[in-house]
């Protein structure tokens, strides 16, 4: 049985983590829930029992905690994760604060299980997780030569404030979170712009893909787009492979793999969509077709619930993996 803390327990991801901890019957001795001062004192339910959320302070990082699920933004993680780590906890962090640190494992459990050189493990970006799952299967079978992403990311990827902006737009009100209305609109802009014209979200997808797949020189490019969908992201992937294959062979590989769900029957109008992926745990893949403009190149379309596999579920799967290793 373990002492577990959830930081950001009042947020979209943190709250979903609590549901998953209960569903997956993680053996918990003591559960501690943290937020900022804004929500301190609020009641949150876990397995139908009320828990009072506490403000996270430096003193409280002493716990003792075995595992900390951190889901409270990069600044909070930068400050508090090393303190939890110093006190002996293993932190699984959802922000981008540690992902590209060479000492920190950036983990999708079915792709690259963590090494434990540090007591902080990073959970990747949501769109990256649902892309590297299928790409790793292709990489192992055929090798990868180049990847180009275009994302269609839901507003819940911006947390509660993204959902509120979509609702504001539906009511005819101005946005607060996004620079333009998201309702009836599409924004080619996620996170801040860099000097070279890419956004930070695009850079995250490029760098994290290389790190997770352990292909540091893989040519990867990305365009990240926010769409007026509440939940579940879609990613169009154009991938060039090292070896020749066929659409049928790729479909067969996905069908046999327990970590992706193939939904690919265009004649029946069957392809992955956010409305179907919402609330489900898998990475859905479809629209697999050959791109005749380049040799050995294919299009894929992946959809996954960004709060589940894109965030909370992947973090809880990392936790399960660590617990299983310990109990072996
Ligand atoms: N949404 C997604 O699809 C997604 C996917 C992958 C990763 N993530 C990452 O997961 C994290 C949380 O995202 P979210 O969507 O759940 O955001 P959210 O709904 O806005 O929730 C943020 C949570 O962080 C807490 N928090 C903020 N500052 C804090 C502080 N100084 N100390 C302790 N807690 C603090 C908030 O507490 P209060 O209630 O007190 O404000 C709230 O519980 C972010 O790092 C985000 O980048 C999100």
mmCIF file of C-alpha atoms and ligand atoms in Angstrom:
data_model
loop_
_atom_site.group_PDB
_atom_site.id
_atom_site.type_symbol
_atom_site.label_atom_id
_atom_site.label_comp_id
_atom_site.label_asym_id
_atom_site.label_seq_id
_atom_site.Cartn_x
_atom_site.Cartn_y
_atom_site.Cartn_z
ATOM 1 C CA UNK A 1 0.000 0.000 0.000
ATOM 2 C CA UNK A 2 1.338 3.417 -0.959
ATOM 3 C CA UNK A 3 1.170 7.034 0.166
ATOM 4 C CA UNK A 4 0.074 8.956 -2.914
ATOM 5 C CA UNK A 5 -0.337 12.688 -3.523
ATOM 6 C CA UNK A 6 -2.175 14.270 -6.456
ATOM 7 C CA UNK A 7 -1.136 17.865 -7.171
ATOM 8 C CA UNK A 8 -3.735 19.739 -9.249
ATOM 9 C CA UNK A 9 -6.554 17.553 -7.916
ATOM 10 C CA UNK A 10 -9.170 20.219 -8.770
ATOM 11 C CA UNK A 11 -8.063 20.389 -12.425
ATOM 12 C CA UNK A 12 -9.344 18.437 -15.437
ATOM 13 C CA UNK A 13 -6.370 16.061 -15.525
ATOM 14 C CA UNK A 14 -5.973 15.733 -11.733
ATOM 15 C CA UNK A 15 -9.639 14.931 -11.273
ATOM 16 C CA UNK A 16 -9.501 12.268 -13.984
ATOM 17 C CA UNK A 17 -6.419 10.790 -12.285
ATOM 18 C CA UNK A 18 -8.479 10.348 -9.124
ATOM 19 C CA UNK A 19 -11.178 8.448 -11.041
ATOM 20 C CA UNK A 20 -8.504 6.207 -12.613
ATOM 21 C CA UNK A 21 -6.746 5.551 -9.275
ATOM 22 C CA UNK A 22 -10.088 4.271 -7.992
ATOM 23 C CA UNK A 23 -11.044 2.321 -11.151
ATOM 24 C CA UNK A 24 -7.651 0.617 -11.416
ATOM 25 C CA UNK A 25 -7.677 -0.222 -7.695
ATOM 26 C CA UNK A 26 -4.257 1.264 -7.025
ATOM 27 C CA UNK A 27 -3.316 0.140 -3.482
ATOM 28 C CA UNK A 28 -3.440 3.401 -1.539
ATOM 29 C CA UNK A 29 -2.565 3.692 2.155
ATOM 30 C CA UNK A 30 -3.015 7.452 2.298
ATOM 31 C CA UNK A 31 -4.183 9.903 -0.382
ATOM 32 C CA UNK A 32 -3.321 13.620 -0.160
ATOM 33 C CA UNK A 33 -4.814 16.145 -2.570
ATOM 34 C CA UNK A 34 -3.147 19.472 -3.385
ATOM 35 C CA UNK A 35 -4.157 22.564 -5.358
ATOM 36 C CA UNK A 36 -3.151 26.216 -5.263
ATOM 37 C CA UNK A 37 -4.446 28.564 -2.549
ATOM 38 C CA UNK A 38 -7.449 29.272 -4.842
ATOM 39 C CA UNK A 39 -9.085 25.876 -4.260
ATOM 40 C CA UNK A 40 -7.629 25.008 -0.844
ATOM 41 C CA UNK A 41 -10.398 23.797 1.486
ATOM 42 C CA UNK A 42 -12.568 22.531 -1.408
ATOM 43 C CA UNK A 43 -14.100 19.066 -1.089
ATOM 44 C CA UNK A 44 -13.269 16.483 -3.777
ATOM 45 C CA UNK A 45 -14.704 12.959 -3.909
ATOM 46 C CA UNK A 46 -12.512 9.860 -4.140
ATOM 47 C CA UNK A 47 -14.325 6.480 -4.185
ATOM 48 C CA UNK A 48 -17.389 8.415 -2.888
ATOM 49 C CA UNK A 49 -15.434 9.646 0.149
ATOM 50 C CA UNK A 50 -14.965 13.404 0.606
ATOM 51 C CA UNK A 51 -11.345 14.670 0.714
ATOM 52 C CA UNK A 52 -10.348 18.247 1.554
ATOM 53 C CA UNK A 53 -7.860 19.765 -0.897
ATOM 54 C CA UNK A 54 -4.805 21.413 0.680
ATOM 55 C CA UNK A 55 -2.662 24.278 -0.618
ATOM 56 C CA UNK A 56 0.706 22.910 -1.762
ATOM 57 C CA UNK A 57 3.575 24.462 0.204
ATOM 58 C CA UNK A 58 7.282 23.595 0.445
ATOM 59 C CA UNK A 59 6.836 22.105 3.951
ATOM 60 C CA UNK A 60 4.135 19.723 2.729
ATOM 61 C CA UNK A 61 6.460 18.125 0.137
ATOM 62 C CA UNK A 62 8.056 16.180 3.046
ATOM 63 C CA UNK A 63 4.995 13.911 3.040
ATOM 64 C CA UNK A 64 6.117 11.140 3.324
ATOM 65 C CA UNK A 65 4.925 10.186 -0.165
ATOM 66 C CA UNK A 66 5.839 7.173 -2.292
ATOM 67 C CA UNK A 67 4.381 8.619 -5.500
ATOM 68 C CA UNK A 68 3.240 12.097 -6.519
ATOM 69 C CA UNK A 69 1.025 12.604 -9.561
ATOM 70 C CA UNK A 70 1.762 16.194 -10.545
ATOM 71 C CA UNK A 71 -0.666 17.983 -12.843
ATOM 72 C CA UNK A 72 -0.454 21.678 -12.065
ATOM 73 C CA UNK A 73 1.551 23.394 -14.840
ATOM 74 C CA UNK A 74 5.249 23.818 -15.571
ATOM 75 C CA UNK A 75 6.083 26.539 -13.038
ATOM 76 C CA UNK A 76 4.591 24.584 -10.134
ATOM 77 C CA UNK A 77 6.381 21.427 -11.229
ATOM 78 C CA UNK A 78 9.751 23.163 -11.655
ATOM 79 C CA UNK A 79 9.530 24.410 -8.100
ATOM 80 C CA UNK A 80 7.936 21.512 -6.249
ATOM 81 C CA UNK A 81 8.911 18.289 -8.085
ATOM 82 C CA UNK A 82 12.591 18.386 -6.953
ATOM 83 C CA UNK A 83 11.413 18.977 -3.360
ATOM 84 C CA UNK A 84 9.172 15.898 -3.442
ATOM 85 C CA UNK A 85 12.059 13.991 -5.046
ATOM 86 C CA UNK A 86 14.505 15.095 -2.304
ATOM 87 C CA UNK A 87 12.080 13.693 0.246
ATOM 88 C CA UNK A 88 12.116 10.287 -1.463
ATOM 89 C CA UNK A 89 8.983 10.389 -3.619
ATOM 90 C CA UNK A 90 8.797 9.480 -7.303
ATOM 91 C CA UNK A 91 7.011 12.273 -9.184
ATOM 92 C CA UNK A 92 5.086 11.568 -12.409
ATOM 93 C CA UNK A 93 4.706 15.003 -13.991
ATOM 94 C CA UNK A 94 2.199 16.042 -16.636
ATOM 95 C CA UNK A 95 3.674 19.433 -17.527
ATOM 96 C CA UNK A 96 6.363 20.193 -20.099
ATOM 97 C CA UNK A 97 8.822 21.292 -17.354
ATOM 98 C CA UNK A 98 11.044 18.177 -17.380
ATOM 99 C CA UNK A 99 10.271 16.412 -20.639
ATOM 100 C CA UNK A 100 13.419 17.351 -22.552
ATOM 101 C CA UNK A 101 15.797 17.137 -19.558
ATOM 102 C CA UNK A 102 18.338 14.444 -20.569
ATOM 103 C CA UNK A 103 18.276 12.954 -17.035
ATOM 104 C CA UNK A 104 14.487 12.528 -17.041
ATOM 105 C CA UNK A 105 12.607 9.655 -18.695
ATOM 106 C CA UNK A 106 9.770 10.761 -21.000
ATOM 107 C CA UNK A 107 7.485 7.774 -20.974
ATOM 108 C CA UNK A 108 4.654 6.082 -22.845
ATOM 109 C CA UNK A 109 4.666 2.723 -21.003
ATOM 110 C CA UNK A 110 4.016 0.510 -24.045
ATOM 111 C CA UNK A 111 6.749 2.304 -26.028
ATOM 112 C CA UNK A 112 9.636 3.126 -23.655
ATOM 113 C CA UNK A 113 9.414 2.027 -20.000
ATOM 114 C CA UNK A 114 11.213 4.409 -17.585
ATOM 115 C CA UNK A 115 14.712 4.186 -16.201
ATOM 116 C CA UNK A 116 14.796 5.479 -12.643
ATOM 117 C CA UNK A 117 17.972 7.549 -12.539
ATOM 118 C CA UNK A 118 15.893 10.453 -11.153
ATOM 119 C CA UNK A 119 12.783 10.504 -8.975
ATOM 120 C CA UNK A 120 10.929 12.524 -11.643
ATOM 121 C CA UNK A 121 9.310 10.917 -14.700
ATOM 122 C CA UNK A 122 7.739 13.063 -17.399
ATOM 123 C CA UNK A 123 4.411 12.363 -19.087
ATOM 124 C CA UNK A 124 4.571 13.472 -22.745
ATOM 125 C CA UNK A 125 2.444 16.040 -24.565
ATOM 126 C CA UNK A 126 -1.073 14.746 -25.311
ATOM 127 C CA UNK A 127 -0.833 14.829 -29.131
ATOM 128 C CA UNK A 128 2.604 13.226 -28.966
ATOM 129 C CA UNK A 129 1.354 10.248 -26.903
ATOM 130 C CA UNK A 130 -1.377 9.295 -29.394
ATOM 131 C CA UNK A 131 1.105 9.645 -32.280
ATOM 132 C CA UNK A 132 4.119 7.739 -30.944
ATOM 133 C CA UNK A 133 1.956 4.721 -30.010
ATOM 134 C CA UNK A 134 1.185 3.836 -33.675
ATOM 135 C CA UNK A 135 4.517 5.218 -34.929
ATOM 136 C CA UNK A 136 6.479 2.932 -32.603
ATOM 137 C CA UNK A 137 4.695 -0.091 -34.098
ATOM 138 C CA UNK A 138 5.681 1.079 -37.609
ATOM 139 C CA UNK A 139 9.207 1.938 -36.447
ATOM 140 C CA UNK A 140 9.807 -1.567 -35.079
ATOM 141 C CA UNK A 141 8.435 -3.243 -38.218
ATOM 142 C CA UNK A 142 9.685 -0.999 -41.030
ATOM 143 C CA UNK A 143 11.900 1.801 -39.624
ATOM 144 C CA UNK A 144 10.985 5.503 -39.889
ATOM 145 C CA UNK A 145 12.481 7.992 -42.325
ATOM 146 C CA UNK A 146 10.324 11.112 -41.817
ATOM 147 C CA UNK A 147 7.175 12.191 -39.950
ATOM 148 C CA UNK A 148 4.866 15.167 -40.622
ATOM 149 C CA UNK A 149 2.047 15.946 -38.173
ATOM 150 C CA UNK A 150 -1.041 18.119 -38.449
ATOM 151 C CA UNK A 151 -3.079 18.182 -35.241
ATOM 152 C CA UNK A 152 -6.724 18.986 -34.541
ATOM 153 C CA UNK A 153 -6.691 19.585 -30.786
ATOM 154 C CA UNK A 154 -9.750 19.962 -28.579
ATOM 155 C CA UNK A 155 -10.256 22.851 -26.153
ATOM 156 C CA UNK A 156 -9.959 20.617 -23.057
ATOM 157 C CA UNK A 157 -6.261 20.445 -23.961
ATOM 158 C CA UNK A 158 -6.091 23.969 -22.487
ATOM 159 C CA UNK A 159 -7.684 22.746 -19.238
ATOM 160 C CA UNK A 160 -10.857 24.172 -17.742
ATOM 161 C CA UNK A 161 -10.191 27.597 -19.223
ATOM 162 C CA UNK A 162 -10.303 26.217 -22.783
ATOM 163 C CA UNK A 163 -13.699 24.638 -22.216
ATOM 164 C CA UNK A 164 -14.978 27.904 -20.725
ATOM 165 C CA UNK A 165 -13.853 29.865 -23.819
ATOM 166 C CA UNK A 166 -15.774 27.485 -26.132
ATOM 167 C CA UNK A 167 -18.878 27.941 -23.946
ATOM 168 C CA UNK A 168 -18.381 31.746 -23.951
ATOM 169 C CA UNK A 169 -18.309 31.653 -27.756
ATOM 170 C CA UNK A 170 -21.522 29.586 -27.874
ATOM 171 C CA UNK A 171 -23.164 32.330 -25.780
ATOM 172 C CA UNK A 172 -21.850 35.066 -28.119
ATOM 173 C CA UNK A 173 -19.285 36.308 -25.569
ATOM 174 C CA UNK A 174 -15.652 37.248 -26.224
ATOM 175 C CA UNK A 175 -12.855 34.735 -25.431
ATOM 176 C CA UNK A 176 -10.700 35.120 -22.319
ATOM 177 C CA UNK A 177 -8.145 32.307 -22.753
ATOM 178 C CA UNK A 178 -7.534 32.298 -26.524
ATOM 179 C CA UNK A 179 -6.497 35.374 -28.575
ATOM 180 C CA UNK A 180 -9.476 34.826 -30.954
ATOM 181 C CA UNK A 181 -12.880 33.131 -30.645
ATOM 182 C CA UNK A 182 -12.618 29.318 -30.746
ATOM 183 C CA UNK A 183 -16.374 28.831 -31.306
ATOM 184 C CA UNK A 184 -17.052 28.441 -35.079
ATOM 185 C CA UNK A 185 -13.338 28.924 -35.653
ATOM 186 C CA UNK A 186 -9.985 27.101 -35.990
ATOM 187 C CA UNK A 187 -6.779 28.530 -34.501
ATOM 188 C CA UNK A 188 -3.391 27.555 -36.023
ATOM 189 C CA UNK A 189 -1.842 28.548 -32.728
ATOM 190 C CA UNK A 190 -1.209 26.406 -29.607
ATOM 191 C CA UNK A 191 1.170 27.706 -26.943
ATOM 192 C CA UNK A 192 3.536 30.609 -27.708
ATOM 193 C CA UNK A 193 5.243 31.416 -31.024
ATOM 194 C CA UNK A 194 9.037 30.958 -31.285
ATOM 195 C CA UNK A 195 11.444 33.149 -33.298
ATOM 196 C CA UNK A 196 11.385 30.646 -36.216
ATOM 197 C CA UNK A 197 7.568 30.842 -36.598
ATOM 198 C CA UNK A 198 6.826 27.456 -35.003
ATOM 199 C CA UNK A 199 4.724 27.332 -31.848
ATOM 200 C CA UNK A 200 6.046 25.751 -28.650
ATOM 201 C CA UNK A 201 3.425 22.963 -29.015
ATOM 202 C CA UNK A 202 4.851 22.120 -32.458
ATOM 203 C CA UNK A 203 8.401 22.097 -31.067
ATOM 204 C CA UNK A 204 7.241 19.839 -28.187
ATOM 205 C CA UNK A 205 5.773 17.310 -30.650
ATOM 206 C CA UNK A 206 8.940 17.295 -32.767
ATOM 207 C CA UNK A 207 11.408 16.950 -29.890
ATOM 208 C CA UNK A 208 9.341 14.572 -27.761
ATOM 209 C CA UNK A 209 8.743 12.201 -30.706
ATOM 210 C CA UNK A 210 12.504 11.887 -31.242
ATOM 211 C CA UNK A 211 13.187 11.347 -27.542
ATOM 212 C CA UNK A 212 10.455 8.740 -26.920
ATOM 213 C CA UNK A 213 11.246 6.729 -30.052
ATOM 214 C CA UNK A 214 14.980 7.073 -29.333
ATOM 215 C CA UNK A 215 15.545 8.405 -32.852
ATOM 216 C CA UNK A 216 17.371 11.691 -32.153
ATOM 217 C CA UNK A 217 17.971 12.490 -35.853
ATOM 218 C CA UNK A 218 14.513 11.585 -37.194
ATOM 219 C CA UNK A 219 13.195 14.398 -39.434
ATOM 220 C CA UNK A 220 9.856 15.456 -37.863
ATOM 221 C CA UNK A 221 7.673 18.477 -38.557
ATOM 222 C CA UNK A 222 4.343 19.626 -37.089
ATOM 223 C CA UNK A 223 1.477 22.092 -37.451
ATOM 224 C CA UNK A 224 -0.699 22.235 -34.329
ATOM 225 C CA UNK A 225 -4.263 23.520 -34.584
ATOM 226 C CA UNK A 226 -6.970 24.163 -31.962
ATOM 227 C CA UNK A 227 -10.490 23.175 -33.072
ATOM 228 C CA UNK A 228 -13.907 23.819 -31.448
ATOM 229 C CA UNK A 229 -14.267 20.273 -30.092
ATOM 230 C CA UNK A 230 -14.666 19.742 -26.321
ATOM 231 C CA UNK A 231 -12.582 16.604 -25.865
ATOM 232 C CA UNK A 232 -10.328 14.184 -27.780
ATOM 233 C CA UNK A 233 -7.555 15.233 -30.141
ATOM 234 C CA UNK A 234 -7.039 14.093 -33.743
ATOM 235 C CA UNK A 235 -3.639 13.927 -35.461
ATOM 236 C CA UNK A 236 -3.080 13.440 -39.201
ATOM 237 C CA UNK A 237 0.287 11.702 -39.577
ATOM 238 C CA UNK A 238 2.220 11.474 -42.827
ATOM 239 C CA UNK A 239 5.022 8.970 -42.369
ATOM 240 C CA UNK A 240 7.805 7.787 -44.659
ATOM 241 C CA UNK A 241 9.136 4.318 -43.835
ATOM 242 C CA UNK A 242 12.560 2.792 -44.452
ATOM 243 C CA UNK A 243 11.202 -0.485 -45.851
ATOM 244 C CA UNK A 244 8.470 -1.227 -48.378
ATOM 245 C CA UNK A 245 5.114 -2.437 -47.063
ATOM 246 C CA UNK A 246 1.402 -2.146 -47.912
ATOM 247 C CA UNK A 247 -1.764 -0.671 -46.430
ATOM 248 C CA UNK A 248 -2.965 -4.214 -45.655
ATOM 249 C CA UNK A 249 0.248 -5.090 -43.805
ATOM 250 C CA UNK A 250 0.026 -1.901 -41.705
ATOM 251 C CA UNK A 251 -3.663 -2.559 -40.924
ATOM 252 C CA UNK A 252 -2.822 -6.146 -39.885
ATOM 253 C CA UNK A 253 -0.045 -4.940 -37.570
ATOM 254 C CA UNK A 254 -2.370 -2.447 -35.866
ATOM 255 C CA UNK A 255 -5.157 -5.007 -35.604
ATOM 256 C CA UNK A 256 -2.846 -7.445 -33.808
ATOM 257 C CA UNK A 257 -1.426 -4.847 -31.419
ATOM 258 C CA UNK A 258 -3.275 -4.427 -28.088
ATOM 259 C CA UNK A 259 -2.162 -0.788 -27.699
ATOM 260 C CA UNK A 260 -4.039 0.660 -30.692
ATOM 261 C CA UNK A 261 -7.584 0.172 -31.982
ATOM 262 C CA UNK A 262 -7.987 -0.044 -35.753
ATOM 263 C CA UNK A 263 -11.119 1.712 -37.097
ATOM 264 C CA UNK A 264 -10.527 1.699 -40.822
ATOM 265 C CA UNK A 265 -13.391 0.813 -43.142
ATOM 266 C CA UNK A 266 -14.057 3.824 -45.399
ATOM 267 C CA UNK A 267 -16.812 1.965 -47.327
ATOM 268 C CA UNK A 268 -18.794 1.804 -44.073
ATOM 269 C CA UNK A 269 -17.790 5.411 -43.162
ATOM 270 C CA UNK A 270 -15.755 3.935 -40.315
ATOM 271 C CA UNK A 271 -12.848 6.055 -39.105
ATOM 272 C CA UNK A 272 -11.804 7.447 -35.695
ATOM 273 C CA UNK A 273 -13.653 10.549 -34.470
ATOM 274 C CA UNK A 274 -13.502 12.590 -31.234
ATOM 275 C CA UNK A 275 -17.184 11.936 -30.399
ATOM 276 C CA UNK A 276 -16.471 8.197 -30.279
ATOM 277 C CA UNK A 277 -13.045 8.386 -28.598
ATOM 278 C CA UNK A 278 -14.251 10.676 -25.793
ATOM 279 C CA UNK A 279 -14.184 8.783 -22.475
ATOM 280 C CA UNK A 280 -12.360 5.765 -23.955
ATOM 281 C CA UNK A 281 -8.889 4.619 -23.021
ATOM 282 C CA UNK A 282 -7.425 3.660 -26.418
ATOM 283 C CA UNK A 283 -5.572 5.229 -29.319
ATOM 284 C CA UNK A 284 -7.817 4.859 -32.389
ATOM 285 C CA UNK A 285 -6.212 4.648 -35.851
ATOM 286 C CA UNK A 286 -7.741 4.770 -39.325
ATOM 287 C CA UNK A 287 -7.720 6.373 -42.814
ATOM 288 C CA UNK A 288 -4.567 4.385 -43.580
ATOM 289 C CA UNK A 289 -3.616 4.996 -47.196
ATOM 290 C CA UNK A 290 -0.603 5.243 -49.432
ATOM 291 C CA UNK A 291 0.790 8.676 -50.224
ATOM 292 C CA UNK A 292 1.906 8.317 -53.836
ATOM 293 C CA UNK A 293 3.734 11.642 -53.824
ATOM 294 C CA UNK A 294 6.740 10.014 -52.071
ATOM 295 C CA UNK A 295 8.167 6.453 -51.910
ATOM 296 C CA UNK A 296 7.172 4.242 -48.909
ATOM 297 C CA UNK A 297 4.922 6.964 -47.508
ATOM 298 C CA UNK A 298 1.541 6.558 -45.767
ATOM 299 C CA UNK A 299 -1.190 8.666 -44.194
ATOM 300 C CA UNK A 300 -2.656 7.723 -40.782
ATOM 301 C CA UNK A 301 -5.354 9.413 -38.721
ATOM 302 C CA UNK A 302 -5.258 8.944 -34.938
ATOM 303 C CA UNK A 303 -7.825 10.056 -32.364
ATOM 304 C CA UNK A 304 -7.604 9.721 -28.589
ATOM 305 C CA UNK A 305 -9.095 11.267 -25.465
ATOM 306 C CA UNK A 306 -6.482 13.879 -24.519
ATOM 307 C CA UNK A 307 -7.444 13.843 -20.851
ATOM 308 C CA UNK A 308 -7.224 10.026 -20.681
ATOM 309 C CA UNK A 309 -4.400 8.465 -22.769
ATOM 310 C CA UNK A 310 -3.102 11.965 -23.542
ATOM 311 C CA UNK A 311 -2.619 12.803 -19.863
ATOM 312 C CA UNK A 312 -4.185 11.137 -16.780
ATOM 313 C CA UNK A 313 -4.328 7.540 -18.048
ATOM 314 C CA UNK A 314 -0.759 7.521 -19.353
ATOM 315 C CA UNK A 315 0.409 8.879 -15.957
ATOM 316 C CA UNK A 316 -1.543 6.226 -14.035
ATOM 317 C CA UNK A 317 -0.194 3.523 -16.383
ATOM 318 C CA UNK A 318 3.341 4.720 -15.509
ATOM 319 C CA UNK A 319 2.401 4.459 -11.834
ATOM 320 C CA UNK A 320 1.030 0.922 -12.322
ATOM 321 C CA UNK A 321 4.231 -0.080 -14.088
ATOM 322 C CA UNK A 322 6.391 1.265 -11.218
ATOM 323 C CA UNK A 323 4.233 -0.484 -8.615
ATOM 324 C CA UNK A 324 4.359 -3.792 -10.542
ATOM 325 C CA UNK A 325 8.153 -3.553 -10.797
ATOM 326 C CA UNK A 326 8.413 -2.942 -7.045
ATOM 327 C CA UNK A 327 6.133 -5.825 -6.154
ATOM 328 C CA UNK A 328 7.903 -8.367 -8.399
HETATM 329 N N1 LIG B 1 -5.686 19.088 -20.509
HETATM 330 C C1 LIG B 1 -4.897 18.280 -21.223
HETATM 331 O O1 LIG B 1 -5.285 17.707 -22.264
HETATM 332 C C2 LIG B 1 -3.489 18.028 -20.784
HETATM 333 C C3 LIG B 1 -2.784 17.056 -21.457
HETATM 334 C C4 LIG B 1 -1.464 16.801 -21.086
HETATM 335 C C5 LIG B 1 -0.893 17.521 -20.075
HETATM 336 N N2 LIG B 1 -1.614 18.483 -19.432
HETATM 337 C C6 LIG B 1 -0.944 19.211 -18.364
HETATM 338 O O2 LIG B 1 -1.521 18.857 -17.113
HETATM 339 C C7 LIG B 1 -1.470 19.975 -16.224
HETATM 340 C C8 LIG B 1 -2.861 20.295 -15.711
HETATM 341 O O3 LIG B 1 -3.724 20.523 -16.809
HETATM 342 P P1 LIG B 1 -5.311 20.646 -16.633
HETATM 343 O O4 LIG B 1 -5.828 20.557 -18.008
HETATM 344 O O5 LIG B 1 -5.807 19.718 -15.589
HETATM 345 O O6 LIG B 1 -5.427 22.164 -16.078
HETATM 346 P P2 LIG B 1 -6.555 22.831 -15.149
HETATM 347 O O7 LIG B 1 -7.864 22.190 -15.364
HETATM 348 O O8 LIG B 1 -6.419 24.286 -15.388
HETATM 349 O O9 LIG B 1 -6.054 22.487 -13.650
HETATM 350 C C9 LIG B 1 -4.877 22.985 -13.111
HETATM 351 C C10 LIG B 1 -4.678 22.438 -11.715
HETATM 352 O O10 LIG B 1 -3.409 22.868 -11.209
HETATM 353 C C11 LIG B 1 -3.600 23.437 -9.911
HETATM 354 N N3 LIG B 1 -2.575 24.453 -9.621
HETATM 355 C C12 LIG B 1 -2.296 25.571 -10.305
HETATM 356 N N4 LIG B 1 -1.271 26.247 -9.709
HETATM 357 C C13 LIG B 1 -0.908 25.512 -8.628
HETATM 358 C C14 LIG B 1 0.063 25.668 -7.608
HETATM 359 N N5 LIG B 1 0.884 26.716 -7.570
HETATM 360 N N6 LIG B 1 0.152 24.719 -6.637
HETATM 361 C C15 LIG B 1 -0.676 23.636 -6.643
HETATM 362 N N7 LIG B 1 -1.619 23.436 -7.592
HETATM 363 C C16 LIG B 1 -1.744 24.369 -8.569
HETATM 364 C C17 LIG B 1 -4.984 24.066 -10.001
HETATM 365 O O11 LIG B 1 -5.467 24.341 -8.714
HETATM 366 P P3 LIG B 1 -6.587 25.503 -8.447
HETATM 367 O O12 LIG B 1 -7.909 24.788 -8.528
HETATM 368 O O13 LIG B 1 -6.251 25.949 -7.074
HETATM 369 O O14 LIG B 1 -6.398 26.536 -9.488
HETATM 370 C C18 LIG B 1 -5.727 22.928 -10.710
HETATM 371 O O15 LIG B 1 -6.012 21.892 -9.780
HETATM 372 C C19 LIG B 1 -0.807 21.097 -17.009
HETATM 373 O O16 LIG B 1 0.581 21.065 -16.729
HETATM 374 C C20 LIG B 1 -1.063 20.728 -18.442
HETATM 375 O O17 LIG B 1 -0.111 21.263 -19.331
HETATM 376 C C21 LIG B 1 -2.896 18.754 -19.755
#
